[in-house]
PDB file of C-alpha atoms in Angstrom:
ATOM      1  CA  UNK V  63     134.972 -43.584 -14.736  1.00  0.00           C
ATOM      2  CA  UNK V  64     138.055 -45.513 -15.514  1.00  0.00           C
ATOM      3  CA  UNK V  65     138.309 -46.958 -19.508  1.00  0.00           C
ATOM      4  CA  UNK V  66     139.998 -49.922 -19.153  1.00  0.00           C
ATOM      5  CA  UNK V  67     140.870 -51.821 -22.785  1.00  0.00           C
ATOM      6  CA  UNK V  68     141.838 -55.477 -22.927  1.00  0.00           C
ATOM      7  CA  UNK V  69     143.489 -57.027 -25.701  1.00  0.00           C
ATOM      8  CA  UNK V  70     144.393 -60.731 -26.485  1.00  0.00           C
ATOM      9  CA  UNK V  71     143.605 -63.675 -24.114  1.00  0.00           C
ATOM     10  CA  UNK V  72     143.068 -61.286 -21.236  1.00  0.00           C
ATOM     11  CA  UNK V  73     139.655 -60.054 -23.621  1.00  0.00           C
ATOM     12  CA  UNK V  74     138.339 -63.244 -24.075  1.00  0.00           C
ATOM     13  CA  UNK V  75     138.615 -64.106 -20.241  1.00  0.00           C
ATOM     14  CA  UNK V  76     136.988 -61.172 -18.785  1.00  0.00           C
ATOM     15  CA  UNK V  77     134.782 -61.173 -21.800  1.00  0.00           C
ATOM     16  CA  UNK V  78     134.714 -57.973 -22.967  1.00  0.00           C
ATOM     17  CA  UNK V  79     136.982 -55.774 -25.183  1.00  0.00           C
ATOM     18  CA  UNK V  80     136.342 -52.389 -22.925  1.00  0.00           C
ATOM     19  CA  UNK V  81     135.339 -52.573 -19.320  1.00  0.00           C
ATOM     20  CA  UNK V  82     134.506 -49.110 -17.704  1.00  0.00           C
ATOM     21  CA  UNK V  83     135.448 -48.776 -13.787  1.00  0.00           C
ATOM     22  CA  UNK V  84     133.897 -46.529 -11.452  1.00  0.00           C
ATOM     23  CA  UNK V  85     136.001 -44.645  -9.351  1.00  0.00           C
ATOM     24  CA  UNK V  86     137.629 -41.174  -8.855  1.00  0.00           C
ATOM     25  CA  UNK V  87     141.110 -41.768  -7.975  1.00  0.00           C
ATOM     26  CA  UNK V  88     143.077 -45.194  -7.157  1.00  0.00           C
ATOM     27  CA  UNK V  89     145.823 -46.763  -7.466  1.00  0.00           C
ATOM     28  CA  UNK V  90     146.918 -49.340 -10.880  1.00  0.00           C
ATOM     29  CA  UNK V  91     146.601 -52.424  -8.714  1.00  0.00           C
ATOM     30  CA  UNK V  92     143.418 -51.565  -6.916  1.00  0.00           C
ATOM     31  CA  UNK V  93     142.098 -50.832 -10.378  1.00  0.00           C
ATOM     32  CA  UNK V  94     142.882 -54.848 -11.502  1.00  0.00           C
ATOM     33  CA  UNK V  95     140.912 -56.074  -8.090  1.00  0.00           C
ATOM     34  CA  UNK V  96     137.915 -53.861  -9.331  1.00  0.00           C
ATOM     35  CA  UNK V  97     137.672 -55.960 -12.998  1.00  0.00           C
ATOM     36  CA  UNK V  98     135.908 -59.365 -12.732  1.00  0.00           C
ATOM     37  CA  UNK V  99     137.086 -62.406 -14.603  1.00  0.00           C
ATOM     38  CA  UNK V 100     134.975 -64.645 -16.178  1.00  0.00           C
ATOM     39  CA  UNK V 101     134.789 -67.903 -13.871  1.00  0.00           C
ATOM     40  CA  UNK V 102     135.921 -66.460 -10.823  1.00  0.00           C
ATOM     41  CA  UNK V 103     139.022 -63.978 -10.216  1.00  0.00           C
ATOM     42  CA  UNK V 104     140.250 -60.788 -11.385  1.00  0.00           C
ATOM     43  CA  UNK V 105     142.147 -59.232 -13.399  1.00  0.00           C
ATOM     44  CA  UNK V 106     144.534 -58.386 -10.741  1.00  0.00           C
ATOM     45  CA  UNK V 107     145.177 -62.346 -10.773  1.00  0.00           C
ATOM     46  CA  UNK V 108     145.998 -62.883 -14.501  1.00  0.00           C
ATOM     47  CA  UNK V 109     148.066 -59.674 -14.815  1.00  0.00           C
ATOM     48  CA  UNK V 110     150.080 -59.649 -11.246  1.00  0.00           C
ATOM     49  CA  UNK V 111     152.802 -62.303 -10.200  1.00  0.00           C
ATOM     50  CA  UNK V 112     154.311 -61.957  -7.214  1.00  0.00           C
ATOM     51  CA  UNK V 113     153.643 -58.407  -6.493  1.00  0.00           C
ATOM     52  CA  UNK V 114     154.411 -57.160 -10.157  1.00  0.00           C
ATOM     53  CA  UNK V 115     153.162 -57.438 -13.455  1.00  0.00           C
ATOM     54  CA  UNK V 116     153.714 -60.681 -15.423  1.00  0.00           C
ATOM     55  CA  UNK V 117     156.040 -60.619 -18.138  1.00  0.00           C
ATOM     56  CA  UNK V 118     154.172 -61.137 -21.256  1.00  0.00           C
ATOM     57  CA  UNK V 119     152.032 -57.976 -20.165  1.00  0.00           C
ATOM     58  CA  UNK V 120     151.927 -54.612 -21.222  1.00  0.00           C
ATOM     59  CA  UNK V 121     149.798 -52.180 -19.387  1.00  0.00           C
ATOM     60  CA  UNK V 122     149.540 -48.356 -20.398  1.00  0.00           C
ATOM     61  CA  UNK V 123     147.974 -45.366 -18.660  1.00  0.00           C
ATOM     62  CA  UNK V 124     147.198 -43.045 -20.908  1.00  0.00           C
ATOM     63  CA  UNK V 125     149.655 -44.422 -23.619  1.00  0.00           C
ATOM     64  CA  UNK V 126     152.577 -44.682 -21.102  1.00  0.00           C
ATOM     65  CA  UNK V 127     154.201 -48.045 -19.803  1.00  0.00           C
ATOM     66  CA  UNK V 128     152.832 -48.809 -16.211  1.00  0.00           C
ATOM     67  CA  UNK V 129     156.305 -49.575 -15.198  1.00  0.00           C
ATOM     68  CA  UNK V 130     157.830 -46.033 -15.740  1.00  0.00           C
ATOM     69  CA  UNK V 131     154.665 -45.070 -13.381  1.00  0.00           C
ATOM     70  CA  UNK V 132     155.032 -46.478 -10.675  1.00  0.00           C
ATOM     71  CA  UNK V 133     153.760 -50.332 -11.892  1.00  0.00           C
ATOM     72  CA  UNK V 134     151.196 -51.186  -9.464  1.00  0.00           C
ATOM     73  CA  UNK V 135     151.315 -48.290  -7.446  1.00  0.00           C
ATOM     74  CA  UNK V 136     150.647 -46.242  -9.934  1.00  0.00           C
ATOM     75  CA  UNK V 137     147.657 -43.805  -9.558  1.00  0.00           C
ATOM     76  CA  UNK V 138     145.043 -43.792 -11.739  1.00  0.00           C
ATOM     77  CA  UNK V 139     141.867 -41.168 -12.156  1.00  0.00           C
ATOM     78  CA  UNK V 140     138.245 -41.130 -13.389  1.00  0.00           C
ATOM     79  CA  UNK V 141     139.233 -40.045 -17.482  1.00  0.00           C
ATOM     80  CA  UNK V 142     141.996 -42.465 -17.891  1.00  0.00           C
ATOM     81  CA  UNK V 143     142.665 -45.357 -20.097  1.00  0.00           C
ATOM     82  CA  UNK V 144     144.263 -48.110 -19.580  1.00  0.00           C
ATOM     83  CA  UNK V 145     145.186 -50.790 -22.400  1.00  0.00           C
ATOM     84  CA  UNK V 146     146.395 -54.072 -21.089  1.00  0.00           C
ATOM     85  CA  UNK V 147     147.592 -56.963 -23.170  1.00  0.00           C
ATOM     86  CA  UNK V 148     150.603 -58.732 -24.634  1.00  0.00           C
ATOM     87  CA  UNK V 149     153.500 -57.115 -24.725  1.00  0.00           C
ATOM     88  CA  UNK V 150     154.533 -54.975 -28.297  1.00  0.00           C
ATOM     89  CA  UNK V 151     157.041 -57.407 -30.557  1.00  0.00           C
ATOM     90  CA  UNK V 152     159.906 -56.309 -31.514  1.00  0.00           C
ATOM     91  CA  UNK V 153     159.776 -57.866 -34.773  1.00  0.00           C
ATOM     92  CA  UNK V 154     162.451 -58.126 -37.480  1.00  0.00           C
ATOM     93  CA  UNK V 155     163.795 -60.609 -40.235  1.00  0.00           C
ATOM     94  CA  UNK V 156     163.009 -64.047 -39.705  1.00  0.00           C
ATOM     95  CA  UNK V 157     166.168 -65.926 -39.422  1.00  0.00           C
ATOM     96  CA  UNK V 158     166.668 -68.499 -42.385  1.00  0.00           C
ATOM     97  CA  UNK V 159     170.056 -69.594 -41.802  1.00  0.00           C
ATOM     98  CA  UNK V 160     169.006 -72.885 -40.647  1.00  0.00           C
ATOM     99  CA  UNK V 161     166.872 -73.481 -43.760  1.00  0.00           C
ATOM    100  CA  UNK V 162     167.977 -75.774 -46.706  1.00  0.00           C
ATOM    101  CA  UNK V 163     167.754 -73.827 -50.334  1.00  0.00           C
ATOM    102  CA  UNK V 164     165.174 -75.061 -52.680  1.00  0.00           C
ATOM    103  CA  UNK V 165     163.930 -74.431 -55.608  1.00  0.00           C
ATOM    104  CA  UNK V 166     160.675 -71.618 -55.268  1.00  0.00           C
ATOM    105  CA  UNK V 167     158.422 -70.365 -57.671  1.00  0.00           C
ATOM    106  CA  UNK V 168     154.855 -67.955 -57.422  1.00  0.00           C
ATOM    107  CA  UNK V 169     152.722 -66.411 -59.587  1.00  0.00           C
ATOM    108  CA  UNK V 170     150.560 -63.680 -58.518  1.00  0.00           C
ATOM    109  CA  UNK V 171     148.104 -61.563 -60.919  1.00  0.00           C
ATOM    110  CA  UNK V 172     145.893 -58.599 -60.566  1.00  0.00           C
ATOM    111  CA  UNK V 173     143.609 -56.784 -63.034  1.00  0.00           C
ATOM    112  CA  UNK V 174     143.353 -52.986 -63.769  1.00  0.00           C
ATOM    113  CA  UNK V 175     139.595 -52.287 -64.881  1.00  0.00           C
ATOM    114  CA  UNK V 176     140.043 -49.288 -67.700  1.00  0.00           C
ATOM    115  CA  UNK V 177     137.292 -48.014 -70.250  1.00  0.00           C
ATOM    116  CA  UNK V 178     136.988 -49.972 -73.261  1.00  0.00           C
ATOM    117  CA  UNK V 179     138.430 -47.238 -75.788  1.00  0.00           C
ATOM    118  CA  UNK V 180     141.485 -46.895 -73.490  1.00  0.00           C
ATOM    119  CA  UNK V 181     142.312 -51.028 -74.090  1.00  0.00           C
ATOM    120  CA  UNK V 182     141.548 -50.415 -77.870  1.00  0.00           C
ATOM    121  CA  UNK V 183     144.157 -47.910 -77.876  1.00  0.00           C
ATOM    122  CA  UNK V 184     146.601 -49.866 -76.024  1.00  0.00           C
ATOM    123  CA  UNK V 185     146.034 -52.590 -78.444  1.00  0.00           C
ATOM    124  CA  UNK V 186     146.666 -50.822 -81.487  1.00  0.00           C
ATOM    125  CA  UNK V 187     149.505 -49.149 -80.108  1.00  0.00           C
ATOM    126  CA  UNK V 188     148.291 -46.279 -80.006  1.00  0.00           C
ATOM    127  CA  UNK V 189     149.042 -45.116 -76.605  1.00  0.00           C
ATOM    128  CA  UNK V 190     150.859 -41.677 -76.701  1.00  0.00           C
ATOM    129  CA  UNK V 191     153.448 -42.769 -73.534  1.00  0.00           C
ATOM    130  CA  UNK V 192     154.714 -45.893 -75.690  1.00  0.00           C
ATOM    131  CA  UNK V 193     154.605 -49.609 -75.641  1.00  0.00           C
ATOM    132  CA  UNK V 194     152.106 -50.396 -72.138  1.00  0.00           C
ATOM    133  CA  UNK V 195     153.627 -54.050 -72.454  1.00  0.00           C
ATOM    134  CA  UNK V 196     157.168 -52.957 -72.850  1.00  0.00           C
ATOM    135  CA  UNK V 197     156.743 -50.628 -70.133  1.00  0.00           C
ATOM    136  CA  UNK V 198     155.169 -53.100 -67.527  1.00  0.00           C
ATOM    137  CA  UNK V 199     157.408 -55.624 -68.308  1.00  0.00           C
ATOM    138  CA  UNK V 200     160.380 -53.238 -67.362  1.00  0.00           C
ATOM    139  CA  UNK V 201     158.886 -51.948 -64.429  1.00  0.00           C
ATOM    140  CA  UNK V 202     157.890 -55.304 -63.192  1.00  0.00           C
ATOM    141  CA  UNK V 203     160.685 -56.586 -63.345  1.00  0.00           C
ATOM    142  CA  UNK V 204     162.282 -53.610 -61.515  1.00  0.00           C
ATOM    143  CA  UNK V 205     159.936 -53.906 -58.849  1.00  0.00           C
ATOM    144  CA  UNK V 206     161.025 -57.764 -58.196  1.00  0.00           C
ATOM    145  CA  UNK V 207     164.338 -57.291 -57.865  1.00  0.00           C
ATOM    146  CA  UNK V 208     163.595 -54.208 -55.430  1.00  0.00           C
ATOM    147  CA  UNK V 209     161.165 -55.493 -53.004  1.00  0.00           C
ATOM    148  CA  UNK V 210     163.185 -55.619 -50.201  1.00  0.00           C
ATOM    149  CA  UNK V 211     163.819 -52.063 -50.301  1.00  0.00           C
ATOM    150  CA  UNK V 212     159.685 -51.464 -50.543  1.00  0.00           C
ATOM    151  CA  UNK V 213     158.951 -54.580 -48.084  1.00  0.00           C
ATOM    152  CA  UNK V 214     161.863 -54.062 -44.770  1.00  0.00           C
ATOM    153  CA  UNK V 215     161.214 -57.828 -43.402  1.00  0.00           C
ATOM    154  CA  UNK V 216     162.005 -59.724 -46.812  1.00  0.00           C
ATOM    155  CA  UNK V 217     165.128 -60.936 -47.516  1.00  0.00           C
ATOM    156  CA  UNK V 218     167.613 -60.038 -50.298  1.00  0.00           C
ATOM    157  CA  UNK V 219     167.448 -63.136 -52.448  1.00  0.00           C
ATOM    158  CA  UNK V 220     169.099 -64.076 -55.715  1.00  0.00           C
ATOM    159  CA  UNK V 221     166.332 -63.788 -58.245  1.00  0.00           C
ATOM    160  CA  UNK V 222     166.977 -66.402 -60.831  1.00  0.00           C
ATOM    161  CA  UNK V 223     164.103 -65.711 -63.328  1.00  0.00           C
ATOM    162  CA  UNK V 224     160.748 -63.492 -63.795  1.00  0.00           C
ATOM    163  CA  UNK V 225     158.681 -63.876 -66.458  1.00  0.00           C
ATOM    164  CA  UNK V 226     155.975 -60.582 -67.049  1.00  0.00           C
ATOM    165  CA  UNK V 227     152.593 -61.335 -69.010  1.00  0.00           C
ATOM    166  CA  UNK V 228     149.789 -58.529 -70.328  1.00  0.00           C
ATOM    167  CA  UNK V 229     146.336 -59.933 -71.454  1.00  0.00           C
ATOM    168  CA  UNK V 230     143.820 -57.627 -72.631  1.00  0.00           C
ATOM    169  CA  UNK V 231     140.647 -57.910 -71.713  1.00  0.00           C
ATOM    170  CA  UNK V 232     137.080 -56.131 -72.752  1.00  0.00           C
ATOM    171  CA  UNK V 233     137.257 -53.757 -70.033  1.00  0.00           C
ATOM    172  CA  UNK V 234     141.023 -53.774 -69.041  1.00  0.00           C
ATOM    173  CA  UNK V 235     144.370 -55.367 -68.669  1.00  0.00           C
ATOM    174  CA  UNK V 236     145.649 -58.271 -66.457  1.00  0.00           C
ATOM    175  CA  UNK V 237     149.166 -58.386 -65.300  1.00  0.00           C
ATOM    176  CA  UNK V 238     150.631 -61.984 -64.021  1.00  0.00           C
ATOM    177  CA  UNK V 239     154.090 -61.870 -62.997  1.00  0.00           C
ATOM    178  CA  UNK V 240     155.771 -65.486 -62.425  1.00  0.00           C
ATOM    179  CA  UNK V 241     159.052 -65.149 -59.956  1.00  0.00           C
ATOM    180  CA  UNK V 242     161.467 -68.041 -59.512  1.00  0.00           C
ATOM    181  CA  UNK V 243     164.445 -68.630 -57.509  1.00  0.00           C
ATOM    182  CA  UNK V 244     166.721 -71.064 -55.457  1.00  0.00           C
ATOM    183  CA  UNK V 245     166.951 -70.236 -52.004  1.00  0.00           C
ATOM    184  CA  UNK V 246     165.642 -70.354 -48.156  1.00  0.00           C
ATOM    185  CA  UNK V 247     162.376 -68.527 -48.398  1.00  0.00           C
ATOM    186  CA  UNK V 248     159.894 -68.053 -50.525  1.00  0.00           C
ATOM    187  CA  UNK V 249     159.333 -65.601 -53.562  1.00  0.00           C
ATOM    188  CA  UNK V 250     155.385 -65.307 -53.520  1.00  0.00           C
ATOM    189  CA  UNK V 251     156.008 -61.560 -51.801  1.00  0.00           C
ATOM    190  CA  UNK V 252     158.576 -60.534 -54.871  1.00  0.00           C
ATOM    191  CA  UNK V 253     155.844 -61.839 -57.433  1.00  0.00           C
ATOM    192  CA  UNK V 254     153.185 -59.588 -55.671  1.00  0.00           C
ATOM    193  CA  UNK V 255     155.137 -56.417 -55.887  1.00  0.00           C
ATOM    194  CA  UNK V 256     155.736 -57.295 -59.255  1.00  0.00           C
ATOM    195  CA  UNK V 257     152.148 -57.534 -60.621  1.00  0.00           C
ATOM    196  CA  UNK V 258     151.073 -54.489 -58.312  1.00  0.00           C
ATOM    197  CA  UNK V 259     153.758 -52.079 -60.237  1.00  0.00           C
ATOM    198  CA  UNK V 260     152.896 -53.393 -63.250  1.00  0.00           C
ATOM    199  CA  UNK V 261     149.514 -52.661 -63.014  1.00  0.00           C
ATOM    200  CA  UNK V 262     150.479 -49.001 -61.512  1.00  0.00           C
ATOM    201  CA  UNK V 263     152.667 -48.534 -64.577  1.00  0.00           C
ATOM    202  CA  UNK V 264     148.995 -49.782 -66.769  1.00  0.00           C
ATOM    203  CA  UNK V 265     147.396 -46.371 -64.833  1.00  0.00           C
ATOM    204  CA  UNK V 266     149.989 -44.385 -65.552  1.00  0.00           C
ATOM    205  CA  UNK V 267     150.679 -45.288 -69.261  1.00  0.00           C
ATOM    206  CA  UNK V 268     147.424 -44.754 -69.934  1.00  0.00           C
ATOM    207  CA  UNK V 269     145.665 -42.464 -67.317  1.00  0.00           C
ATOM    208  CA  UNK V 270     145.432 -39.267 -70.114  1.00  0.00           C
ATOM    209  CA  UNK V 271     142.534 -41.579 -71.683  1.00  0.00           C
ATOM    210  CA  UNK V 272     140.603 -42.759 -68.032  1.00  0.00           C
ATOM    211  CA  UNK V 273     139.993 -39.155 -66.534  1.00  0.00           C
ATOM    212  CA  UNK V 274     136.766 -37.019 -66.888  1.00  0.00           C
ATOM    213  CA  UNK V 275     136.128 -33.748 -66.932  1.00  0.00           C
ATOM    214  CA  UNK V 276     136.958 -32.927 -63.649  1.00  0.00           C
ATOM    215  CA  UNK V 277     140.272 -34.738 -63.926  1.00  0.00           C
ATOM    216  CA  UNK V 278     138.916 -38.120 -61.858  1.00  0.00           C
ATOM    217  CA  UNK V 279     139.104 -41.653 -62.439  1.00  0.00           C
ATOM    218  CA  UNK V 280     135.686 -43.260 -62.407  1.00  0.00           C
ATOM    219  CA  UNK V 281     136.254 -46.303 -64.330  1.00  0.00           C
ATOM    220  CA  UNK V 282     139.842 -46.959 -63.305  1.00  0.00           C
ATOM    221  CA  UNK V 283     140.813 -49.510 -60.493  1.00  0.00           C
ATOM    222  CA  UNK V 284     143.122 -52.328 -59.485  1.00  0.00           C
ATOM    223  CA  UNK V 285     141.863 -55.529 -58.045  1.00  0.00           C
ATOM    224  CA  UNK V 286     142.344 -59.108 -57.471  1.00  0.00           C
ATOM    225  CA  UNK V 287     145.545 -59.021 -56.892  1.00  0.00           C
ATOM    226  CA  UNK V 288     146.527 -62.805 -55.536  1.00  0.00           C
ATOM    227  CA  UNK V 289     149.409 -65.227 -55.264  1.00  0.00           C
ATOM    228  CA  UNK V 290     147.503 -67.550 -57.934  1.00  0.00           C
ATOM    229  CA  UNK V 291     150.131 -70.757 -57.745  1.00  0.00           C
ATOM    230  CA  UNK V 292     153.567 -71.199 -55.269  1.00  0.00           C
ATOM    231  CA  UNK V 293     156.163 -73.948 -55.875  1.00  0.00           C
ATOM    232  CA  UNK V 294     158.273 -75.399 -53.419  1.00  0.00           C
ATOM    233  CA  UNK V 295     160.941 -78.434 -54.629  1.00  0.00           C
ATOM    234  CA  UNK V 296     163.437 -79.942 -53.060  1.00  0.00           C
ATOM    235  CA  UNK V 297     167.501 -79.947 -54.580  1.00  0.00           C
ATOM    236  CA  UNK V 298     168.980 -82.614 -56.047  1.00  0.00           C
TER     237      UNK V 298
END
């Protein structure tokens, strides 16, 4: 049997994710023929254009591009596996040169759930690292201004302002970090970052007073992290 994977359109038109071909030993394009598309076909006649594979396709055997096989002619066996679909991206920055600045603003937040003693202790300053609030607002702020080195795609805007805020709660700590900025993109992604480390720096301020016996943290996690608001204006 031949394992043959589909990915993208090409799934939902033969209508499965994994089709399994029986034979011993052919050849790539033979292999196509032998896959039935839904409403008439093959595969063969959504992946080959004039005598080669489309462009817009990818096809592996066994992890290796088709083309560097043989393409078409390429033999296949009874254990291989064969992923076809759109081709890999090459990715990158998004080009914002085109794009007008403006002025951009998000909030995110996120909570770190802690035991009830440990937010006492931050509260009455009490915590044997220092100041939690000092400390996340430092590190927060840090962590703005450094995303693009943590995040490669972002771009390396002019932060204008960031504003850090620590509530307390019954059973731990929320961290909202507010980013603004004038520029060509957005600053949601910089305000994220910035509430995640602060919250990191909360478990690490504090994490002497969250472990048990056996050194774990049952009680301690971070959640609900979200962009909460984003502002978009227009110049002038």
């Amino acid at each position: 049997m031949i394992e043959v994977r589909l990915f993208g359109a090409l799934r939902g038109r033969v209508g499965k994710a994994v089709v399994y071909v029986n034979a011993s030993e052919t050849t790539l394009g033979e292999l196509l023929r032998m896959v039935a598309v839904a409403g008439g076909g093959t595969l063969y006649d959504l992946v080959v254009e004039g005598g080669s594979i489309k462009r817009g396709v990818r096809v592996l055997v066994n992890g290796v591009d088709a083309s560097r096989l043989g393409g078409l002619s390429a033999a296949v066996k009874s254990g291989d596996k064969i992923l076809i679909g759109p081709p890999l991206s090459a990715g990158g920055m998004v080009d914002i040169t085109p794009k007008p600045f403006s002025y951009r603003e998000a909030e995110a937040e996120g909570v770190i759930r802690l035991r009830p003693e440990t937010v006492r202790l931050i509260a009455e300053g009490r915590v044997e690292k220092g100041n939690v609030h000092e400390a996340v607002k430092i590190a927060a702020i840090n962590a703005v201004k450094s995303t693009p080195s943590i995040l490669p795609y972002c771009h390396p805007i002019k932060i204008t302002g960031v504003d850090v805020a620590m509530e307390l709660l019954d059973s731990g700590v929320r961290v909202r970090v507010t980013v603004r900025s004038v520029e060509q993109t957005g600053v949601e992604m910089e305000a994220l970052v910035g509430t995640t480390v602060g919250l990191l720096t909360v478990w690490d301020m504090v994490k002497k007073y969250e472990k048990d016996e056996e050194g774990r943290y049952p009680h301690t996690r971070i959640e609900y992290i979200r962009v909460v608001r984003k502002e978009k204006r227009t110049l002038g």
